[in-house]
CSV table of C-alpha atoms in Angstrom, one decimal:
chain,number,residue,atom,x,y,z
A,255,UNK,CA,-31.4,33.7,58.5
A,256,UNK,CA,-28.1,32.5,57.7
A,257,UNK,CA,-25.8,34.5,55.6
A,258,UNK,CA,-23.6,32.7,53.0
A,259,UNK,CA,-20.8,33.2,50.6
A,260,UNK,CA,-21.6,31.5,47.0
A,261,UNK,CA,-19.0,30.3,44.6
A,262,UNK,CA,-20.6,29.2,41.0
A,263,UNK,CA,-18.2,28.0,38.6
A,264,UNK,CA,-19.4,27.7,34.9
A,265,UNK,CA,-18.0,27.9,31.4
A,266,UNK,CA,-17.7,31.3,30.6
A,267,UNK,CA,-18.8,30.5,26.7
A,268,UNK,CA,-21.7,29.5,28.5
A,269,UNK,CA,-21.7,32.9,30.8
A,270,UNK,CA,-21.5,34.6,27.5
A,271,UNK,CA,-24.5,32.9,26.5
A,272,UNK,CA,-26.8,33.1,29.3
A,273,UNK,CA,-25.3,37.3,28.9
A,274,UNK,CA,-26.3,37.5,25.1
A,275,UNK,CA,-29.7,35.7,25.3
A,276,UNK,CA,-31.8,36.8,28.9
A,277,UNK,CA,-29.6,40.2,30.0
A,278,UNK,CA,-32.5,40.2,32.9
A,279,UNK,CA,-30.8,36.9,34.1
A,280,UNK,CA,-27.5,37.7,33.6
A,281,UNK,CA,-28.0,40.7,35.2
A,282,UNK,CA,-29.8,39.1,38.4
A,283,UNK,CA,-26.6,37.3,39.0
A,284,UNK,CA,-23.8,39.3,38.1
A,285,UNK,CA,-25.0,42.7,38.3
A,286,UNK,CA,-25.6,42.9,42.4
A,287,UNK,CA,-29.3,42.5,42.3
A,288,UNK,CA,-28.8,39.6,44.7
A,289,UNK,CA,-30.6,41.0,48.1
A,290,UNK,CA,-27.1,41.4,50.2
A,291,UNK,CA,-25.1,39.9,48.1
A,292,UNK,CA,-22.0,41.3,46.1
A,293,UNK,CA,-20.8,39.3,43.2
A,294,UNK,CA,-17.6,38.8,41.4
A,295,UNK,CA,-16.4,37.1,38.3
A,296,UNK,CA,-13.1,36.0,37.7
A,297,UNK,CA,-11.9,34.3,34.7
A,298,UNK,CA,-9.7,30.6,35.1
A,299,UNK,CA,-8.9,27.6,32.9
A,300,UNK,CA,-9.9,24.1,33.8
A,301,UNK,CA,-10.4,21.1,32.6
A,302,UNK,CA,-14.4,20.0,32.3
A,303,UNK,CA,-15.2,16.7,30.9
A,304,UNK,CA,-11.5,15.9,29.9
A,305,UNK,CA,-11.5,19.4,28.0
A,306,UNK,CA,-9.3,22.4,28.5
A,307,UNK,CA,-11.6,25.5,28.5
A,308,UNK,CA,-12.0,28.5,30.1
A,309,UNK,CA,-14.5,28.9,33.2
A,310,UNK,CA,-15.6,32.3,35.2
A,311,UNK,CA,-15.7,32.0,39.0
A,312,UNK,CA,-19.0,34.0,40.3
A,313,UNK,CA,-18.5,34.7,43.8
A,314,UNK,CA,-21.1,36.6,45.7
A,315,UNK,CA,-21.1,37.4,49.1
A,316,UNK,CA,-23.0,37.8,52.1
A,317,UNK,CA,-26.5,36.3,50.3
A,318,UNK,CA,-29.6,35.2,52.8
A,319,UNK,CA,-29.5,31.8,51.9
A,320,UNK,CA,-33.2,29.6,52.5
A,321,UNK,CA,-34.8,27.2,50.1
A,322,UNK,CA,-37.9,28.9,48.5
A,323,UNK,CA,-36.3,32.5,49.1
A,324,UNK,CA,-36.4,34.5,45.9
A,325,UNK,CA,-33.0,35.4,45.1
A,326,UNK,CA,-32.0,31.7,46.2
A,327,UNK,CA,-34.4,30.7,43.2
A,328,UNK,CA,-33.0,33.3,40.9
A,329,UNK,CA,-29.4,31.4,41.4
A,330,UNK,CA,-31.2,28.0,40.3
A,331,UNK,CA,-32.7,29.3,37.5
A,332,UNK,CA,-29.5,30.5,36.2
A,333,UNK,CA,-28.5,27.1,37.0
A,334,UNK,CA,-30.9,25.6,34.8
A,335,UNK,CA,-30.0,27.0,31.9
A,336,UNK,CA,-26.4,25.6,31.7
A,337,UNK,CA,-24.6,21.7,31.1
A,338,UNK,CA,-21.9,22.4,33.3
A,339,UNK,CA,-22.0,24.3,36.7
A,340,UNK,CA,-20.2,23.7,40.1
A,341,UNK,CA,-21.4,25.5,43.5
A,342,UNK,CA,-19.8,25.7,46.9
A,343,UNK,CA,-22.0,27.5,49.6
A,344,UNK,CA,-19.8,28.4,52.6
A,345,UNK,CA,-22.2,29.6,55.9
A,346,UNK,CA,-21.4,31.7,58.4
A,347,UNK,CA,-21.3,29.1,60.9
A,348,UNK,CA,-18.9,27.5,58.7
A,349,UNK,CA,-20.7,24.9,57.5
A,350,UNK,CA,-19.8,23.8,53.8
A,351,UNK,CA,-22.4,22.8,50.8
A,352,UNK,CA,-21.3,21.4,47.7
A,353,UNK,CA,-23.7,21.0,44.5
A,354,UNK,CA,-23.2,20.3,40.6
A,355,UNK,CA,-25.1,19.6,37.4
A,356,UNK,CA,-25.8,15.7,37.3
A,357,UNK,CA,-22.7,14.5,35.1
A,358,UNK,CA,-20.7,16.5,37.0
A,359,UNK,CA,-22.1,15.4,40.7
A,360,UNK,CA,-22.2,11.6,39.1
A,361,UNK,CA,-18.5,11.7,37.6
A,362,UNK,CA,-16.7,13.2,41.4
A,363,UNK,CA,-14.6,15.4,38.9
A,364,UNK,CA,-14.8,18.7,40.9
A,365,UNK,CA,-12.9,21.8,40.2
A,366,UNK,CA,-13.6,23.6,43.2
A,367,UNK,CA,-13.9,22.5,46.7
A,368,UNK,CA,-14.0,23.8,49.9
A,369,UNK,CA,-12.7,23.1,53.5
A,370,UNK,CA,-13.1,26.0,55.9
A,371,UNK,CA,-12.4,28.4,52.6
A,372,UNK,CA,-13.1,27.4,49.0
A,373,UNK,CA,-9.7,25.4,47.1
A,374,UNK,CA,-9.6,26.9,43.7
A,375,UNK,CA,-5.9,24.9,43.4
A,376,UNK,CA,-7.4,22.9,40.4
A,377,UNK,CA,-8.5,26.8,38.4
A,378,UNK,CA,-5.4,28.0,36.4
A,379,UNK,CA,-5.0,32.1,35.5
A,380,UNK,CA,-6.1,32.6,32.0
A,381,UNK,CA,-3.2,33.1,29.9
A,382,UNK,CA,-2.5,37.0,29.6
A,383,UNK,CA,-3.8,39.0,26.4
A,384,UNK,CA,-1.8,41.6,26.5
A,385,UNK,CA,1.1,42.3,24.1
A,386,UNK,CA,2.8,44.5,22.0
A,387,UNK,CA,0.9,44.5,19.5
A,388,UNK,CA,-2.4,44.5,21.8
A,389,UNK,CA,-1.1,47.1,24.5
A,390,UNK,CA,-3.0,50.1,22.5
A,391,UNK,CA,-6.5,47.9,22.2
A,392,UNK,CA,-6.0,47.7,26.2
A,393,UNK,CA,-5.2,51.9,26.6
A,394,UNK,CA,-8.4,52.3,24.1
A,395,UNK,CA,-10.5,50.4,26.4
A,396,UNK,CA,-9.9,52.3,29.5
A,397,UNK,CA,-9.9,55.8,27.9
A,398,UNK,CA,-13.5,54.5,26.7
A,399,UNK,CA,-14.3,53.6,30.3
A,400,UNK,CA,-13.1,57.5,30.8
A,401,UNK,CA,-15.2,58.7,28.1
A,402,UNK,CA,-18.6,56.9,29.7
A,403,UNK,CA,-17.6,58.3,32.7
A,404,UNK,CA,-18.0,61.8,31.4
A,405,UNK,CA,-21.2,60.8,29.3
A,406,UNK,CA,-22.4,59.3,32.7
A,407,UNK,CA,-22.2,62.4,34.7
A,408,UNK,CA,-22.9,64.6,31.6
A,409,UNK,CA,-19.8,66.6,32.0
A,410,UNK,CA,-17.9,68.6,29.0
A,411,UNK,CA,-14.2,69.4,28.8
A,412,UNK,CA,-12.3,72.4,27.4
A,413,UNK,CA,-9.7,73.8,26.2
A,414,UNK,CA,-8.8,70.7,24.3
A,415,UNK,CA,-6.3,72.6,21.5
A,416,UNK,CA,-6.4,69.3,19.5
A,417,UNK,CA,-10.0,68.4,19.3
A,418,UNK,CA,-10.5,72.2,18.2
A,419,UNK,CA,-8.4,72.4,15.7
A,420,UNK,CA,-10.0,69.3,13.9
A,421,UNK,CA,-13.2,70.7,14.4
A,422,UNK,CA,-11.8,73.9,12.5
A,423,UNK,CA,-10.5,71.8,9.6
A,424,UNK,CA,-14.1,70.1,9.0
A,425,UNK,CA,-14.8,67.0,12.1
A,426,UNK,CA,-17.8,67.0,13.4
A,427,UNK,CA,-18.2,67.6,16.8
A,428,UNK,CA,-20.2,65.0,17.9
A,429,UNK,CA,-18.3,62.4,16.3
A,430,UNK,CA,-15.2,63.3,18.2
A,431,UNK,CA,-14.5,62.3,21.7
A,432,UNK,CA,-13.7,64.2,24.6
A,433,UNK,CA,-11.0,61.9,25.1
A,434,UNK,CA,-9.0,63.2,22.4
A,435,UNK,CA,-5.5,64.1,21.3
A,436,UNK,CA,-3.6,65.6,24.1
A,437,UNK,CA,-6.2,64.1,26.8
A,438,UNK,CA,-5.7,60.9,25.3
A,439,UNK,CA,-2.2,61.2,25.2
A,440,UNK,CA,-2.5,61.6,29.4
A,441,UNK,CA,-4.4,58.6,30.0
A,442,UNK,CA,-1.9,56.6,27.6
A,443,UNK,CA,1.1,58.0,29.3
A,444,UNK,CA,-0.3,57.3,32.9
A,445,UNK,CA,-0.6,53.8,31.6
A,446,UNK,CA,2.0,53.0,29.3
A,447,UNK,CA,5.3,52.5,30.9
A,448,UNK,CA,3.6,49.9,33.2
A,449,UNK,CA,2.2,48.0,31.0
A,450,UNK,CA,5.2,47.8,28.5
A,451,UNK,CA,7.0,46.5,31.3
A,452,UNK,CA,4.8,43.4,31.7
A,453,UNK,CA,5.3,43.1,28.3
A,454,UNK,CA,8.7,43.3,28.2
A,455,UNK,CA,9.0,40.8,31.9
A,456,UNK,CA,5.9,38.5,30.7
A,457,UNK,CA,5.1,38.8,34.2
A,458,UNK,CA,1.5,40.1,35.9
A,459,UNK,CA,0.3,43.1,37.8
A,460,UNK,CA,-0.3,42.4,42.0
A,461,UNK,CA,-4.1,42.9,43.2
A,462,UNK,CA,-2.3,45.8,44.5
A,463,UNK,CA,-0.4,47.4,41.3
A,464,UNK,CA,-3.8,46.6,40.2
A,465,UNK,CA,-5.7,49.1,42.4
A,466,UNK,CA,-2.7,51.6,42.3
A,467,UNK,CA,-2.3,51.9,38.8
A,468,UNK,CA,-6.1,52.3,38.2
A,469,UNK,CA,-6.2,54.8,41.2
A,470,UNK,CA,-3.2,56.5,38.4
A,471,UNK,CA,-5.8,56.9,36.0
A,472,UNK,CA,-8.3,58.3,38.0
A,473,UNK,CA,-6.2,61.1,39.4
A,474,UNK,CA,-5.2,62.0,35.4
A,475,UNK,CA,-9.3,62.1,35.0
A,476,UNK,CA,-9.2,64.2,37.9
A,477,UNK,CA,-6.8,66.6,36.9
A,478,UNK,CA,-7.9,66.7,33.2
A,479,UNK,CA,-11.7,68.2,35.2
A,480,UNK,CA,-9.4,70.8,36.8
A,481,UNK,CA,-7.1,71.7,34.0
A,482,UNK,CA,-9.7,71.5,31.2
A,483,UNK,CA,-12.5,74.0,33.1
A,484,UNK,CA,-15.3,71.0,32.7
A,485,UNK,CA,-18.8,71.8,33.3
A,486,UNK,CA,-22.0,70.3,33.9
A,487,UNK,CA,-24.2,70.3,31.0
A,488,UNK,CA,-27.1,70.2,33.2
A,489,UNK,CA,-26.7,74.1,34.7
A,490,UNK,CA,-23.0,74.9,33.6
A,491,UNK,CA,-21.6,74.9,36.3
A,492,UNK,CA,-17.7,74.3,37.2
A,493,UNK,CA,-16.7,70.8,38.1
A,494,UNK,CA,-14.2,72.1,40.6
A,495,UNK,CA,-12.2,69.9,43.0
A,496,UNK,CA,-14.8,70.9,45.6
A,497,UNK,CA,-17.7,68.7,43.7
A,498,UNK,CA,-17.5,64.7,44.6
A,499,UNK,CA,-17.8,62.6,42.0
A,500,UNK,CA,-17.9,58.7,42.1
A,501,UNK,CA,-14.2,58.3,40.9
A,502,UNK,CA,-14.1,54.9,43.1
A,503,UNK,CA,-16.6,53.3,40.6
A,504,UNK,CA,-14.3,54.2,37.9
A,505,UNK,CA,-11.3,52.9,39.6
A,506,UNK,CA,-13.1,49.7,39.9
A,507,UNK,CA,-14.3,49.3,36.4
A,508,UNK,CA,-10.5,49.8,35.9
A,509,UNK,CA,-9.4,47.2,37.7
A,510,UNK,CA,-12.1,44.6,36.3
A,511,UNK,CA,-11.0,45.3,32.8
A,512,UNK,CA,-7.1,44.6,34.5
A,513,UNK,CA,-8.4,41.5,35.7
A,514,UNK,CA,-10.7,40.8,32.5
A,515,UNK,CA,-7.6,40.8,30.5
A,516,UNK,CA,-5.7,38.2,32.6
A,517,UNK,CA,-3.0,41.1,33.9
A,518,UNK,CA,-3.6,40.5,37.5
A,519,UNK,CA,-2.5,37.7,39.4
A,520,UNK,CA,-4.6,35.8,41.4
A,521,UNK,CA,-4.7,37.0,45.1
A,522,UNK,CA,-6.4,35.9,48.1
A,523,UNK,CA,-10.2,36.5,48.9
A,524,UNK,CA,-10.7,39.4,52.0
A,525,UNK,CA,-8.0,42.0,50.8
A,526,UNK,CA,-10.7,44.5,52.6
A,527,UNK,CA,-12.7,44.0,56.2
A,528,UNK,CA,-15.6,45.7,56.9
A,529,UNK,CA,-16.4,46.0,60.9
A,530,UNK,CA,-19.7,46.7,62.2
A,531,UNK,CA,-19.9,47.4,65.4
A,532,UNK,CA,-23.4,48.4,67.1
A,533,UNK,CA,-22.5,48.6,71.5
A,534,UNK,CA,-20.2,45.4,72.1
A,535,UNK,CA,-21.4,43.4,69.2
A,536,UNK,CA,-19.1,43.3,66.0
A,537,UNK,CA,-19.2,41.1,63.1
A,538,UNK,CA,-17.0,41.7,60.1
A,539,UNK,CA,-17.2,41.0,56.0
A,540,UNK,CA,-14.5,40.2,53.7
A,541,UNK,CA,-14.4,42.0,50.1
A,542,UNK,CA,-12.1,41.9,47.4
A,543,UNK,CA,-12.3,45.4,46.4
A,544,UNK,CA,-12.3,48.5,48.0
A,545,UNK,CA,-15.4,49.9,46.1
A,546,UNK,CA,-17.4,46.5,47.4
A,547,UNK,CA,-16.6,47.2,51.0
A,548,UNK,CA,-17.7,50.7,50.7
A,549,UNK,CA,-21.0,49.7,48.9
A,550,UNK,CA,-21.9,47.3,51.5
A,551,UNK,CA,-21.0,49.7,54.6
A,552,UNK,CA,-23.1,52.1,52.4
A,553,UNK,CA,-25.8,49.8,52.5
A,554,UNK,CA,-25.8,48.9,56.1
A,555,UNK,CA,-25.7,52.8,57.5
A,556,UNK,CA,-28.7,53.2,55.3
A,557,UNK,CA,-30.4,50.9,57.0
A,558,UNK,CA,-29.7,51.4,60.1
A,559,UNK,CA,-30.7,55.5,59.9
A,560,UNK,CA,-33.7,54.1,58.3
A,561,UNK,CA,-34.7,52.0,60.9
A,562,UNK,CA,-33.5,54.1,64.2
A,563,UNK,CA,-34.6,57.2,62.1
A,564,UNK,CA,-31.0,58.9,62.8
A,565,UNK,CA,-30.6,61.7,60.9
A,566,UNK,CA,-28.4,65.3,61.2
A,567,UNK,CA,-26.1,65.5,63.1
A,568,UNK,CA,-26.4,62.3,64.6
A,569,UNK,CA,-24.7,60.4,62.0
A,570,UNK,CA,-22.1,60.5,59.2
A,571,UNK,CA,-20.7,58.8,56.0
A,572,UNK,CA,-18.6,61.0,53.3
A,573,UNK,CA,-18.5,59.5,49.9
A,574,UNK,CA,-15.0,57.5,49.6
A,575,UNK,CA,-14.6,57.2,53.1
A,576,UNK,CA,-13.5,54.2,55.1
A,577,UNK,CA,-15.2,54.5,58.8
A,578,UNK,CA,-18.7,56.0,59.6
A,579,UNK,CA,-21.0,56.2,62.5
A,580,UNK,CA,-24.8,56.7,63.6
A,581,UNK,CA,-26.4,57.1,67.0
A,582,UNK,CA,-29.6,56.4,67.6
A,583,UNK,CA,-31.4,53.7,70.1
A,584,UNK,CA,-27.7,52.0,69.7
A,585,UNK,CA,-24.3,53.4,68.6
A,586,UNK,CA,-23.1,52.1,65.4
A,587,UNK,CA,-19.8,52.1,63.8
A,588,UNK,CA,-18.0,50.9,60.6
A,589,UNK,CA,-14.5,50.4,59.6
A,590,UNK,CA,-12.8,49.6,56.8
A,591,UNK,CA,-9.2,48.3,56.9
A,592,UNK,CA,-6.7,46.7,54.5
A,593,UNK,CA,-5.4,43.1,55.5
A,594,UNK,CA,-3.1,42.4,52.4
């Protein structure tokens, strides 16, 4: 079965929609429940129907791709429900399918194209919401995305001298986050200064600034574990540095609120490759995130210990790791390796 990488372009007020209305939907296509697939959104401006508006680019990759598949149906049923959609289906062997919703197809006023990779020349960046005056909404965000981090893995900080001393004057506890006062102040000064200065420029952060910058805040989280003495509120136990914890999904929820807010300049698709090797045979997948590449290497070492029933010391994948290996009826490898 052919695999194939999927580019939908709709109006994001209609994304919104389709979000607010059927979240099972919305979920199927956004959300990574496409069997091999790994999906992306990406926010552009473009002119639909001799209107300026703004559209999201979904781009998932590596989907099995055959008429009267499940997930393949799942994709037109989404379809369905909007007035305006655009799809480019690129296969493996290169071949290149273009659909669109009837006006669209009739009219030959296409946004996207595609030959040999997909032309997004005719998308424009959305405009940039960040500013002065908007800066702290932006630092608020991601120290919420810290905070649901902690609520996630049900972890508690101490030795917070600010969030004590309201609670001594009267706060409630529970109405207080963890994030507070001098640990907010942390995550605010790890992003500040960088931000300001795309204020101060008007000019956007690299893919790579992008990753750095929320790889910044994900070191402060990790020292505020260490510094603070958190614990587990399961058994109350230390979260020392010894204990993994999935910062990398953090750093990529980062990012996405980066890109989400029009800070990130567009960059080519395939930043990361992941090789799989089994004997002489490679092939190799391009992702557009770190976290993506790992999931999908995840995914494939699973399945092959599953099927070769490899287990011990016969194979091996650390969490936030960037090669791995099994041996079992074959020898399998992955790598994962930076291209930009």
């Amino acid at each position: 079965m052919e695999r194939s990488t999927v580019y939908i372009l709709v109006k994001t007020v209609d994304l919104e929609h389709v979000k607010d209305t059927d979240t099972a939907l919305y979920n199927d296509i956004v959300g990574n429940k496409i069997e091999g697939g790994w999906a992306s959104v990406t926010e552009y401006s473009a002119s639909v129907r001799e209107q300026n508006v703004n559209v999201s680019l979904i781009t998932i990759d590596d989907v099995k791709w055959c008429t009267g598949f499940k997930d393949v149906a799942v994709i037109y049923d989404f379809l369905k429900t909007l007035d305006y959609w655009e799809l480019v289906r690129i296969e493996e062997t290169g071949e290149i399918t273009y659909e669109a919703d009837e006006q669209t197809d009739t009219d030959g006023d296409r946004n996207i194209t595609a030959d040999i990779d997909v032309d997004l020349s005719n998308l424009s960046p959305v405009k940039s919401e960040l500013s002065s005056y908007t800066l702290p909404e932006l630092v608020g965000q991601i120290a919420d995305q810290c905070e649901d981090f902690l609520d996630e893995k049900e972890i508690v900080l101490r030795l917070n001298p600010d969030r004590e001393e309201a609670i001594s004057n009267g706060e409630d506890s529970n109405d207080l986050c963890q994030i507070y006062g001098e640990y907010y102040d942390r995550i605010e000064s790890t992003l500040r200064p960088a931000l300001e200065n795309l204020v101060d420029l008007n000019i956007r952060l690299t893919k790579k600034e992008a990753i750095s910058l929320a790889g910044e805040v994900t070191c402060a989280m990790h020292e505020l574990l260490r510094d603070s003495q958190a614990y587990r509120k399961a058994d109350h136990r230390l979260v020392t540095d010894d204990l993994e914890f999935n910062l990398i999904a953090l750093q990529n929820d980062i990012i996405n609120t980066f890109e989400n807010w029009g800070i990130v300049e567009s960059a080519p698709k395939g930043e990361y490759v992941l090789i799989s090797i089994c004997e002489r045979d490679m092939t190799s997948h391009n992702f557009e995130s770190l976290y993506k590449a790992q999931m999908r290497m995840k995914f494939e070492f699973d399945s092959v210990c599953q099927k070769e029933e490899i287990g011990g010391n016969d194979c091996e994948l650390e969490e936030g790791s960037l090669e791995a290996w099994a041996n079992g009826r074959y020898n399998h490898d992955w790598y994962i390796i930076c291209v930009a």
